[in-house]
Short mmCIF file of C-alpha atoms in Angstrom, two decimals:
data_model
loop_
_atom_site.label_atom_id
_atom_site.label_comp_id
_atom_site.label_asym_id
_atom_site.label_seq_id
_atom_site.Cartn_x
_atom_site.Cartn_y
_atom_site.Cartn_z
CA UNK A 1 105.12 111.84 152.54
CA UNK A 2 109.04 112.33 151.30
CA UNK A 3 109.96 110.16 148.81
CA UNK A 4 113.50 108.04 149.10
CA UNK A 5 114.86 108.38 145.31
CA UNK A 6 117.63 106.36 146.18
CA UNK A 7 115.81 103.49 147.80
CA UNK A 8 114.16 103.22 144.51
CA UNK A 9 116.95 103.54 142.17
CA UNK A 10 118.80 100.36 143.96
CA UNK A 11 116.24 98.05 142.49
CA UNK A 12 118.28 96.52 139.82
CA UNK A 13 115.33 94.99 137.51
CA UNK A 14 114.03 97.81 135.26
CA UNK A 15 110.43 96.74 135.57
CA UNK A 16 110.08 96.06 139.09
CA UNK A 17 111.71 99.50 139.94
CA UNK A 18 109.09 101.41 137.84
CA UNK A 19 106.20 99.35 139.13
CA UNK A 20 107.40 99.91 142.55
CA UNK A 21 108.04 103.61 141.87
CA UNK A 22 104.87 104.29 140.19
CA UNK A 23 102.92 102.66 143.11
CA UNK A 24 104.82 105.01 145.58
CA UNK A 25 104.26 108.21 143.13
CA UNK A 26 100.51 107.54 143.14
CA UNK A 27 100.67 107.28 147.05
CA UNK A 28 102.53 110.26 147.35
CA UNK A 29 100.22 112.25 144.94
CA UNK A 30 97.19 111.15 147.09
CA UNK A 31 99.04 112.93 149.95
CA UNK A 32 99.57 115.87 147.86
CA UNK A 33 95.98 116.04 147.76
CA UNK A 34 95.64 116.33 151.08
CA UNK A 35 98.16 118.79 151.68
CA UNK A 36 96.65 120.95 149.13
CA UNK A 37 93.45 121.06 150.30
CA UNK A 38 94.83 121.99 153.96
CA UNK A 39 96.98 124.76 152.49
CA UNK A 40 93.74 126.04 150.63
CA UNK A 41 91.58 125.92 153.60
CA UNK A 42 94.59 127.28 156.06
CA UNK A 43 95.18 130.25 153.99
CA UNK A 44 91.60 131.20 152.78
CA UNK A 45 92.60 130.67 149.09
CA UNK A 46 89.46 131.09 147.04
CA UNK A 47 88.94 128.42 144.39
CA UNK A 48 87.88 130.82 141.79
CA UNK A 49 90.68 132.88 142.14
CA UNK A 50 93.21 130.25 142.03
CA UNK A 51 91.45 128.52 138.86
CA UNK A 52 91.73 132.13 137.28
CA UNK A 53 95.39 132.60 137.82
CA UNK A 54 96.38 129.33 136.80
CA UNK A 55 94.02 128.78 133.80
CA UNK A 56 91.98 125.82 134.70
CA UNK A 57 88.23 125.85 135.59
CA UNK A 58 87.38 126.04 139.46
CA UNK A 59 85.28 122.88 139.35
CA UNK A 60 88.51 120.82 138.13
CA UNK A 61 90.47 122.01 141.53
CA UNK A 62 87.49 121.32 143.71
CA UNK A 63 86.84 117.98 142.20
CA UNK A 64 91.03 117.32 142.68
CA UNK A 65 91.02 118.01 146.39
CA UNK A 66 87.80 116.63 147.69
CA UNK A 67 88.78 113.13 148.08
CA UNK A 68 91.91 111.99 149.58
CA UNK A 69 92.17 109.01 147.38
CA UNK A 70 92.42 111.23 144.47
CA UNK A 71 95.81 111.33 143.04
CA UNK A 72 96.87 114.94 142.67
CA UNK A 73 97.17 116.39 138.95
CA UNK A 74 96.72 119.45 136.85
CA UNK A 75 97.88 120.25 133.67
CA UNK A 76 101.51 120.84 133.40
CA UNK A 77 101.61 125.10 133.25
CA UNK A 78 99.00 124.97 135.64
CA UNK A 79 100.78 122.82 138.06
CA UNK A 80 103.86 124.91 137.80
CA UNK A 81 102.05 128.20 138.40
CA UNK A 82 100.14 126.54 141.55
CA UNK A 83 103.09 125.21 142.97
CA UNK A 84 105.18 128.49 142.70
CA UNK A 85 102.38 131.05 143.58
CA UNK A 86 100.29 129.24 146.15
CA UNK A 87 102.56 126.65 147.68
CA UNK A 88 105.63 128.75 147.59
CA UNK A 89 107.53 125.91 146.26
CA UNK A 90 108.75 123.95 143.13
CA UNK A 91 106.60 121.04 141.89
CA UNK A 92 109.48 118.68 142.72
CA UNK A 93 109.07 119.69 146.34
CA UNK A 94 105.14 119.19 146.33
CA UNK A 95 105.44 115.66 145.64
CA UNK A 96 109.06 114.60 146.54
CA UNK A 97 109.08 116.93 149.47
CA UNK A 98 112.58 117.74 148.75
CA UNK A 99 113.74 120.94 146.81
CA UNK A 100 115.01 119.04 143.95
CA UNK A 101 118.13 119.73 141.70
CA UNK A 102 117.63 120.58 138.01
CA UNK A 103 120.59 119.10 136.46
CA UNK A 104 121.61 121.53 133.54
CA UNK A 105 121.89 120.08 130.30
CA UNK A 106 125.40 119.65 128.99
CA UNK A 107 125.76 122.84 126.52
CA UNK A 108 124.44 125.04 129.32
CA UNK A 109 126.72 123.37 131.72
CA UNK A 110 129.72 124.32 129.53
CA UNK A 111 128.48 127.96 128.75
CA UNK A 112 128.18 128.43 132.83
CA UNK A 113 131.57 126.78 133.08
CA UNK A 114 132.89 129.24 130.89
CA UNK A 115 131.43 132.12 132.50
CA UNK A 116 132.33 130.97 136.07
CA UNK A 117 136.10 130.54 134.68
CA UNK A 118 136.23 133.89 132.83
CA UNK A 119 137.45 137.55 134.24
CA UNK A 120 135.19 139.57 135.77
CA UNK A 121 135.28 141.92 132.75
CA UNK A 122 133.96 139.12 130.49
CA UNK A 123 131.52 137.60 133.18
CA UNK A 124 129.99 141.17 132.81
CA UNK A 125 130.02 141.58 129.34
CA UNK A 126 128.23 137.97 128.58
CA UNK A 127 125.58 138.78 131.39
CA UNK A 128 124.77 142.17 129.57
CA UNK A 129 124.37 140.32 126.53
CA UNK A 130 122.09 137.98 127.73
CA UNK A 131 120.08 140.81 129.46
CA UNK A 132 119.75 142.70 126.50
CA UNK A 133 118.43 139.73 124.54
CA UNK A 134 116.08 139.04 127.12
CA UNK A 135 114.66 142.77 127.20
CA UNK A 136 114.34 142.64 123.26
CA UNK A 137 112.62 139.30 123.73
CA UNK A 138 110.38 140.51 126.35
CA UNK A 139 109.38 143.85 124.48
CA UNK A 140 108.65 141.77 121.02
CA UNK A 141 106.37 138.95 123.24
CA UNK A 142 108.96 136.33 122.28
CA UNK A 143 109.80 134.64 125.73
CA UNK A 144 108.90 130.82 125.73
CA UNK A 145 106.17 131.40 128.15
CA UNK A 146 103.66 128.97 126.35
CA UNK A 147 105.19 126.43 125.04
CA UNK A 148 102.59 123.09 125.04
CA UNK A 149 103.59 120.71 127.75
CA UNK A 150 103.89 117.35 124.97
CA UNK A 151 106.48 119.67 123.39
CA UNK A 152 108.39 120.46 126.34
CA UNK A 153 108.76 117.05 127.39
CA UNK A 154 109.84 116.12 123.77
CA UNK A 155 112.59 118.76 123.61
CA UNK A 156 113.52 117.68 127.31
CA UNK A 157 113.52 113.84 126.54
CA UNK A 158 115.75 114.54 123.67
CA UNK A 159 118.02 116.63 125.55
CA UNK A 160 118.44 113.87 128.04
CA UNK A 161 119.35 111.40 125.38
CA UNK A 162 121.47 113.87 123.26
CA UNK A 163 123.73 114.15 126.43
CA UNK A 164 123.71 110.34 127.08
CA UNK A 165 124.38 109.60 123.29
CA UNK A 166 121.48 107.06 123.28
CA UNK A 167 118.12 106.61 121.92
CA UNK A 168 115.33 108.37 123.79
CA UNK A 169 113.38 105.10 123.96
CA UNK A 170 116.35 103.14 125.93
CA UNK A 171 116.79 106.34 128.36
CA UNK A 172 115.60 104.17 131.03
CA UNK A 173 116.96 100.75 130.41
CA UNK A 174 116.93 98.16 127.47
CA UNK A 175 114.23 96.31 129.82
CA UNK A 176 112.34 98.93 130.65
CA UNK A 177 108.37 98.04 130.83
CA UNK A 178 106.90 98.50 127.44
CA UNK A 179 104.29 100.99 128.77
CA UNK A 180 107.42 103.36 129.46
CA UNK A 181 108.98 102.71 126.08
CA UNK A 182 105.47 103.60 124.51
CA UNK A 183 105.10 106.72 126.48
CA UNK A 184 108.64 107.91 125.56
CA UNK A 185 107.94 107.11 121.71
CA UNK A 186 104.83 108.81 121.69
CA UNK A 187 106.54 111.82 123.19
CA UNK A 188 108.53 111.88 120.28
CA UNK A 189 105.96 111.60 117.89
CA UNK A 190 105.21 115.12 116.98
CA UNK A 191 101.74 114.25 115.77
CA UNK A 192 100.40 113.34 118.99
CA UNK A 193 99.72 115.41 121.62
CA UNK A 194 100.18 113.22 124.76
CA UNK A 195 99.85 114.98 128.27
CA UNK A 196 101.65 112.09 130.23
CA UNK A 197 100.91 110.70 133.46
CA UNK A 198 102.34 112.68 136.42
CA UNK A 199 103.38 109.55 138.31
CA UNK A 200 105.50 108.37 134.91
CA UNK A 201 107.11 111.89 134.57
CA UNK A 202 107.95 111.87 138.27
CA UNK A 203 109.92 108.63 137.49
CA UNK A 204 111.68 110.29 134.49
CA UNK A 205 112.77 112.87 136.79
CA UNK A 206 113.72 110.22 139.64
CA UNK A 207 115.81 107.92 137.03
CA UNK A 208 117.66 111.00 135.30
CA UNK A 209 118.47 112.47 138.57
CA UNK A 210 116.83 115.89 138.06
CA UNK A 211 113.85 117.66 139.01
CA UNK A 212 110.37 117.35 138.17
CA UNK A 213 110.01 121.15 137.01
CA UNK A 214 112.62 119.94 134.74
CA UNK A 215 110.17 118.48 132.45
CA UNK A 216 106.78 120.71 133.41
CA UNK A 217 108.36 123.85 133.04
CA UNK A 218 110.09 125.90 130.52
CA UNK A 219 112.26 127.84 133.03
CA UNK A 220 112.80 125.35 135.88
CA UNK A 221 115.11 127.57 138.01
CA UNK A 222 112.57 128.87 140.32
CA UNK A 223 112.49 127.03 143.63
CA UNK A 224 114.92 124.17 142.49
CA UNK A 225 118.75 124.20 143.12
CA UNK A 226 120.85 123.85 139.96
CA UNK A 227 124.05 121.75 138.99
CA UNK A 228 126.23 121.37 136.25
CA UNK A 229 125.64 118.07 134.23
CA UNK A 230 128.05 115.35 135.20
CA UNK A 231 129.20 117.14 138.28
CA UNK A 232 128.26 114.62 140.68
CA UNK A 233 130.09 115.74 143.47
CA UNK A 234 130.02 119.43 142.51
CA UNK A 235 128.61 122.39 144.27
CA UNK A 236 125.15 123.47 143.94
CA UNK A 237 125.01 127.04 141.72
CA UNK A 238 123.86 129.35 144.40
CA UNK A 239 125.34 132.77 142.52
CA UNK A 240 122.09 134.50 141.83
CA UNK A 241 123.39 136.24 138.84
CA UNK A 242 124.44 132.73 137.37
CA UNK A 243 120.77 131.51 138.37
CA UNK A 244 119.34 134.38 136.81
CA UNK A 245 121.54 133.85 133.77
CA UNK A 246 120.14 130.03 133.28
CA UNK A 247 116.53 131.49 133.89
CA UNK A 248 116.85 133.92 131.21
CA UNK A 249 118.60 131.40 128.79
CA UNK A 250 115.76 129.29 129.06
CA UNK A 251 113.13 131.71 128.18
CA UNK A 252 114.53 132.86 125.21
CA UNK A 253 113.57 131.11 121.68
CA UNK A 254 116.16 128.65 120.23
CA UNK A 255 117.72 131.29 117.63
CA UNK A 256 117.86 133.91 120.41
CA UNK A 257 119.67 130.96 122.72
CA UNK A 258 122.15 130.29 119.66
CA UNK A 259 123.07 133.79 119.48
CA UNK A 260 124.01 133.55 123.36
CA UNK A 261 125.97 130.16 122.67
CA UNK A 262 127.66 131.78 119.90
CA UNK A 263 128.94 134.76 121.95
CA UNK A 264 129.93 132.91 124.95
CA UNK A 265 131.94 130.17 122.69
CA UNK A 266 133.36 133.20 120.78
CA UNK A 267 134.19 135.17 123.91
CA UNK A 268 135.97 131.90 125.48
CA UNK A 269 138.02 131.14 122.47
CA UNK A 270 139.46 134.58 121.85
CA UNK A 271 140.08 134.80 125.29
CA UNK B 1 132.67 91.85 125.06
CA UNK B 2 135.53 90.28 123.41
CA UNK B 3 138.01 92.28 121.77
CA UNK B 4 139.27 89.91 118.99
CA UNK B 5 141.63 91.03 116.59
CA UNK B 6 140.88 93.04 113.73
CA UNK B 7 142.93 93.69 110.47
CA UNK B 8 143.35 96.22 107.64
CA UNK B 9 142.31 94.70 104.55
CA UNK B 10 145.01 93.03 102.68
CA UNK B 11 144.09 95.02 99.64
CA UNK B 12 144.63 98.48 101.20
CA UNK B 13 147.80 97.29 102.72
CA UNK B 14 148.74 96.08 99.08
CA UNK B 15 148.17 99.08 97.70
CA UNK B 16 149.68 101.03 100.27
CA UNK B 17 153.24 99.41 100.40
CA UNK B 18 152.94 99.48 96.57
CA UNK B 19 152.74 103.06 96.73
CA UNK B 20 155.49 103.37 99.30
CA UNK B 21 157.50 101.36 97.13
CA UNK B 22 157.17 103.23 94.03
CA UNK B 23 156.90 106.46 95.93
CA UNK B 24 160.40 107.71 96.56
CA UNK B 25 163.91 106.05 97.76
CA UNK B 26 163.34 107.55 101.52
CA UNK B 27 159.81 105.78 101.40
CA UNK B 28 161.25 102.69 100.10
CA UNK B 29 163.98 102.66 103.03
CA UNK B 30 161.14 103.66 105.78
CA UNK B 31 158.89 100.71 104.58
CA UNK B 32 161.64 98.06 104.72
CA UNK B 33 162.35 99.59 108.13
CA UNK B 34 158.62 99.28 109.10
CA UNK B 35 158.67 95.85 107.94
CA UNK B 36 161.69 95.17 110.15
CA UNK B 37 160.12 96.45 113.10
CA UNK B 38 157.25 94.45 112.32
CA UNK B 39 158.48 91.47 111.37
CA UNK B 40 155.49 88.93 112.78
CA UNK B 41 153.22 90.84 110.87
CA UNK B 42 154.79 89.56 107.28
CA UNK B 43 154.52 85.75 106.86
CA UNK B 44 155.88 84.16 103.84
CA UNK B 45 153.10 81.77 102.24
CA UNK B 46 154.88 78.48 101.37
CA UNK B 47 153.12 76.94 98.65
CA UNK B 48 154.76 73.63 97.40
CA UNK B 49 158.13 74.40 98.85
CA UNK B 50 158.25 77.69 97.63
CA UNK B 51 157.67 81.48 99.00
CA UNK B 52 155.02 82.26 97.07
CA UNK B 53 154.19 85.83 98.50
CA UNK B 54 153.98 87.82 101.66
CA UNK B 55 151.12 87.80 103.76
CA UNK B 56 150.59 90.91 105.80
CA UNK B 57 148.28 90.85 108.93
CA UNK B 58 148.79 94.43 110.21
CA UNK B 59 146.60 95.77 112.88
CA UNK B 60 144.92 98.99 112.86
CA UNK B 61 147.36 100.08 115.36
CA UNK B 62 149.83 99.98 112.79
CA UNK B 63 147.66 102.13 109.99
CA UNK B 64 148.75 105.55 110.77
CA UNK B 65 152.64 104.70 110.53
CA UNK B 66 152.14 103.31 107.17
CA UNK B 67 150.16 106.49 106.18
CA UNK B 68 152.82 108.61 107.65
CA UNK B 69 155.45 106.76 105.46
CA UNK B 70 153.01 107.09 102.29
CA UNK B 71 152.26 110.59 103.21
CA UNK B 72 148.58 110.26 102.08
CA UNK B 73 145.63 111.24 103.78
CA UNK B 74 143.15 108.37 104.16
CA UNK B 75 140.75 109.41 101.78
CA UNK B 76 143.73 109.34 98.82
CA UNK B 77 144.56 105.71 100.53
CA UNK B 78 141.23 104.65 99.85
CA UNK B 79 141.04 105.86 96.25
CA UNK B 80 143.86 103.70 95.74
CA UNK B 81 141.72 101.06 95.92
CA UNK B 82 138.81 102.53 94.26
CA UNK B 83 136.77 103.46 97.53
CA UNK B 84 135.34 107.01 97.82
CA UNK B 85 135.14 108.48 101.08
CA UNK B 86 132.69 111.12 101.36
CA UNK B 87 131.49 113.41 104.24
CA UNK B 88 129.31 111.58 107.13
CA UNK B 89 127.01 114.89 106.17
CA UNK B 90 126.83 118.32 104.84
CA UNK B 91 127.37 119.64 108.92
CA UNK B 92 130.58 117.86 109.08
CA UNK B 93 131.72 119.71 105.67
CA UNK B 94 130.59 123.29 106.83
CA UNK B 95 132.36 122.88 110.23
CA UNK B 96 135.62 121.25 108.79
CA UNK B 97 135.55 124.41 106.19
CA UNK B 98 135.38 127.12 109.24
CA UNK B 99 137.80 125.09 111.37
CA UNK B 100 140.46 124.84 108.71
CA UNK B 101 140.36 128.96 108.39
CA UNK B 102 141.43 129.38 112.06
CA UNK B 103 145.35 129.02 113.07
CA UNK B 104 146.14 125.59 114.86
CA UNK B 105 146.19 127.10 118.19
CA UNK B 106 142.66 128.14 118.21
CA UNK B 107 141.24 125.08 116.32
CA UNK B 108 142.74 123.16 119.58
CA UNK B 109 140.57 125.15 121.56
CA UNK B 110 137.62 124.70 119.78
CA UNK B 111 138.44 120.98 119.98
CA UNK B 112 138.77 121.02 123.55
CA UNK B 113 135.24 122.56 123.79
CA UNK B 114 133.72 119.82 121.56
CA UNK B 115 135.05 117.52 123.95
CA UNK B 116 133.42 119.16 126.79
CA UNK B 117 130.41 119.03 124.55
CA UNK B 118 130.34 115.77 123.36
CA UNK B 119 128.15 113.13 125.59
CA UNK B 120 130.16 111.63 128.52
CA UNK B 121 129.61 108.17 126.87
CA UNK B 122 132.36 108.74 124.43
CA UNK B 123 134.68 109.72 127.17
CA UNK B 124 134.62 105.88 128.52
CA UNK B 125 138.01 104.72 128.30
CA UNK B 126 136.93 101.17 127.16
CA UNK B 127 135.45 103.00 124.49
CA UNK B 128 138.80 104.05 123.15
CA UNK B 129 140.23 100.83 123.18
CA UNK B 130 137.76 99.37 121.20
CA UNK B 131 138.87 98.53 117.67
CA UNK B 132 136.97 100.24 114.49
CA UNK B 133 134.36 97.40 114.28
CA UNK B 134 133.38 97.29 117.87
CA UNK B 135 133.31 101.02 117.91
CA UNK B 136 130.84 100.89 114.98
CA UNK B 137 128.88 98.14 116.50
CA UNK B 138 128.58 100.29 119.73
CA UNK B 139 127.63 103.71 117.89
CA UNK B 140 125.19 101.31 115.92
CA UNK B 141 123.45 100.51 118.96
CA UNK B 142 123.48 103.73 120.67
CA UNK B 143 122.12 105.38 117.71
CA UNK B 144 119.52 103.19 116.39
CA UNK B 145 116.58 101.04 117.66
CA UNK B 146 115.70 97.52 117.09
CA UNK B 147 113.56 98.16 114.05
CA UNK B 148 116.39 100.40 112.25
CA UNK B 149 118.58 97.57 112.77
CA UNK B 150 116.15 95.24 111.19
CA UNK B 151 116.63 97.04 108.05
CA UNK B 152 120.23 97.71 107.58
CA UNK B 153 121.18 98.29 104.21
CA UNK B 154 124.94 97.96 104.60
CA UNK B 155 125.64 94.43 104.20
CA UNK B 156 128.88 94.44 106.07
CA UNK B 157 127.69 95.97 109.27
CA UNK B 158 124.53 93.84 109.07
CA UNK B 159 126.85 91.06 109.25
CA UNK B 160 129.18 92.24 111.83
CA UNK B 161 125.72 93.06 113.83
CA UNK B 162 124.26 89.81 113.57
CA UNK B 163 127.32 87.70 114.39
CA UNK B 164 128.55 90.11 116.99
CA UNK B 165 129.42 87.07 119.78
CA UNK B 166 131.83 85.52 116.89
CA UNK B 167 133.44 88.91 116.19
CA UNK B 168 132.73 88.99 112.38
CA UNK B 169 134.55 92.41 111.47
CA UNK B 170 133.60 94.78 108.99
CA UNK B 171 136.01 94.91 105.98
CA UNK B 172 138.17 97.80 105.59
CA UNK B 173 137.03 99.03 102.49
CA UNK B 174 133.22 99.55 103.97
CA UNK B 175 134.25 101.51 106.72
CA UNK B 176 134.01 104.78 104.67
CA UNK B 177 130.19 103.59 103.93
CA UNK B 178 129.85 102.58 107.72
CA UNK B 179 131.19 105.86 109.06
CA UNK B 180 128.67 107.72 106.68
CA UNK B 181 125.94 105.68 107.46
CA UNK B 182 126.31 106.68 111.41
CA UNK B 183 127.36 110.05 110.78
CA UNK B 184 130.49 109.71 112.47
CA UNK B 185 133.96 110.53 111.48
CA UNK B 186 135.82 107.75 109.65
CA UNK B 187 139.16 109.19 111.46
CA UNK B 188 137.56 108.34 114.91
CA UNK B 189 136.16 104.91 113.59
CA UNK B 190 139.35 103.73 112.11
CA UNK B 191 141.47 104.98 115.32
CA UNK B 192 143.94 107.03 113.44
CA UNK B 193 146.62 109.12 115.08
CA UNK B 194 145.72 112.89 115.31
CA UNK B 195 148.14 113.92 112.29
CA UNK B 196 146.76 111.62 109.85
CA UNK B 197 144.04 113.61 107.63
CA UNK B 198 140.81 112.03 106.41
CA UNK B 199 138.32 115.38 105.86
CA UNK B 200 140.46 118.26 107.02
CA UNK B 201 143.40 120.22 105.95
CA UNK B 202 144.41 120.55 109.68
CA UNK B 203 144.96 117.70 112.21
CA UNK B 204 143.42 119.95 114.73
CA UNK B 205 140.31 120.09 112.45
CA UNK B 206 140.10 116.18 112.52
CA UNK B 207 140.14 116.23 116.21
CA UNK B 208 137.09 118.97 116.33
CA UNK B 209 135.17 116.47 113.67
CA UNK B 210 135.93 113.39 115.91
CA UNK B 211 134.01 115.01 118.99
CA UNK B 212 131.53 116.82 116.58
CA UNK B 213 130.23 112.86 115.74
CA UNK B 214 128.86 112.47 119.16
CA UNK B 215 127.07 116.02 119.54
CA UNK B 216 123.32 115.75 119.64
CA UNK B 217 121.72 117.22 116.37
CA UNK B 218 120.54 120.65 117.95
CA UNK B 219 123.83 121.31 119.15
CA UNK B 220 125.62 120.38 116.00
CA UNK B 221 123.91 123.31 114.17
CA UNK B 222 124.62 125.58 117.34
CA UNK B 223 128.42 124.98 117.69
CA UNK B 224 128.45 124.89 113.72
CA UNK B 225 127.34 128.49 113.81
CA UNK B 226 129.67 129.47 116.83
CA UNK B 227 132.70 128.43 115.08
CA UNK B 228 131.61 130.01 111.72
CA UNK B 229 131.41 133.44 113.70
CA UNK B 230 134.74 132.93 114.79
CA UNK B 231 136.30 132.21 111.57
CA UNK B 232 134.10 134.98 109.53
CA UNK B 233 135.90 137.91 108.43
CA UNK B 234 138.80 137.39 110.39
CA UNK B 235 142.08 137.11 109.35
CA UNK B 236 144.43 134.80 111.07
CA UNK B 237 147.83 133.70 110.26
CA UNK B 238 148.93 130.03 111.35
#
C-alpha cells in the first residue's frame, strides 16, 4: 500500500497529523506482513536461513508473517538486512512503497558540494583518501557495522536537530503529542535503550523528509536516492563515485570522518 | 513579534563619548560630526528651565559607528563600564586563535564555509533584522527546553523572556553574560559591523565566530580541527 506522505504533511494540527499518520503506517505494516509472506513463499526462501542471515530466531519471523493482522516489524539491523537481501529494496520502499530519498546532513552536503565543484584532480585525491581510510578501517575491523539501534537513532535525531538549530524535543513541532516528545527524550537519554516503535520512526522519516533507512541503517545509501540538505529542487545524486563516497564515509568512525572532513576542507580552502 | 526599540545603555554611551572627547582632537571632531548627523538622538533634558544634561537615545545600529570613532574593541568598551567580556566557550578561543594565524583572504574562505555549515535557520532574513534582545530570545527558545527556561539564572534574560510581549529589553551591560550563557558570539548578538572586533584580532575571524555560534556541537570540534590543520605549521603573510 503506497503511502502519500504529502497528503499527511498538509494536516496542520501536530497531534492530528501524528495520530492519522500512525494509523496509516500501522495499516501499511500489516500490508507488508502479507507481502513479505508472499515473497518468501514465491522465492522458496527458508525461514531458518533468513533468520540465520539477519540474526533473529526463526520462530520470531514465522510469528510475524503468519497473521495478516500483525504489523510487520523486526529489530532495526535485521530489518535492514532483510529488506536489502531478500526484498531487494530499501526499508523505506518496503513500508512506503517508494524508493525513498535520504537527505544528507549539512556537513556531508557541504563536503559533497566541494568535491563536485573542485577539479578532477582534487576529486580523485579526495576519493583516494577516503578509499584508503576505508581500507584501513576494514583491515583493522573498525567500520561502524554494529551500532546499536537506539544509539543510531540518538545520533540521527541530534543530527537533524543540529541542522535545524532546534532542540530535539521540538523537531516535530512544539505542539507535537506528548508520546512523540517523550519518545525523543528517551532517545536522548544514553541510559535508556529504547528500541522504538517502527510506525513512530516512519513518522520521523516522513516529517523530516528523509528515508526510513536514514534512521535504521548506519549506511543508508543502498537502494535509496541521495540528495543534498536544503537543496529541495536539486538533483538526485546519481554519480556512483559520490554515492560510494557517502557510503564509505558513513561507515567510518567519527575520528576517521573528522580526518576526511579536514582533508576536504583544507583542500577546498587551499585551492 | 514586534520589533520595538532597543537602545544602547546610557552608561556605555556616556563612557564611549567621554572616551572619544578625551582621546584626541580628531576623535572630538568626529564625535561632534556624529552628533550633528544624529541630532534627533541627543535631547537636552530641561529641568527648572535649565538645560541639565544631554539624553542620548542611540540605537544599536549606531554603535559600530561610535566604536569606530573611539577606535576601541567592544571588550575594551565594556571595560570602560566595568563589564568583562569572556569567551562564549573554549572552542571559540581555539577557533579564533587558529583563524587569526591565517591571511585575511583565507579566513574569508573559512567564514564562507562556516556560513554554509551553519543551520539554515540563522540565514532567515527576519532573524538578521532582529534587535539584540529579540536575537537573544530567539536563541534561547531554540537552544533550551521549557524546563531549562524555568531555571534561568541571568536575571535580565529571564525578565526579557517573561515579559516578551511587552518588549522588555536586556540591558547592554548584561549582553556579554547573555552571549556567554547562550554560547554565541557577542559580535553577532549586538549586531556589530564586520570591522568591529570583540574576540579576534582580525575582522574576518569575527565573521567565522558569528557563524560558528550556530554550529551543532559535533561539527564544532570537527570544524576547529580543520581550521587548525590549515594554520598549523603554515607560514602566511597577510
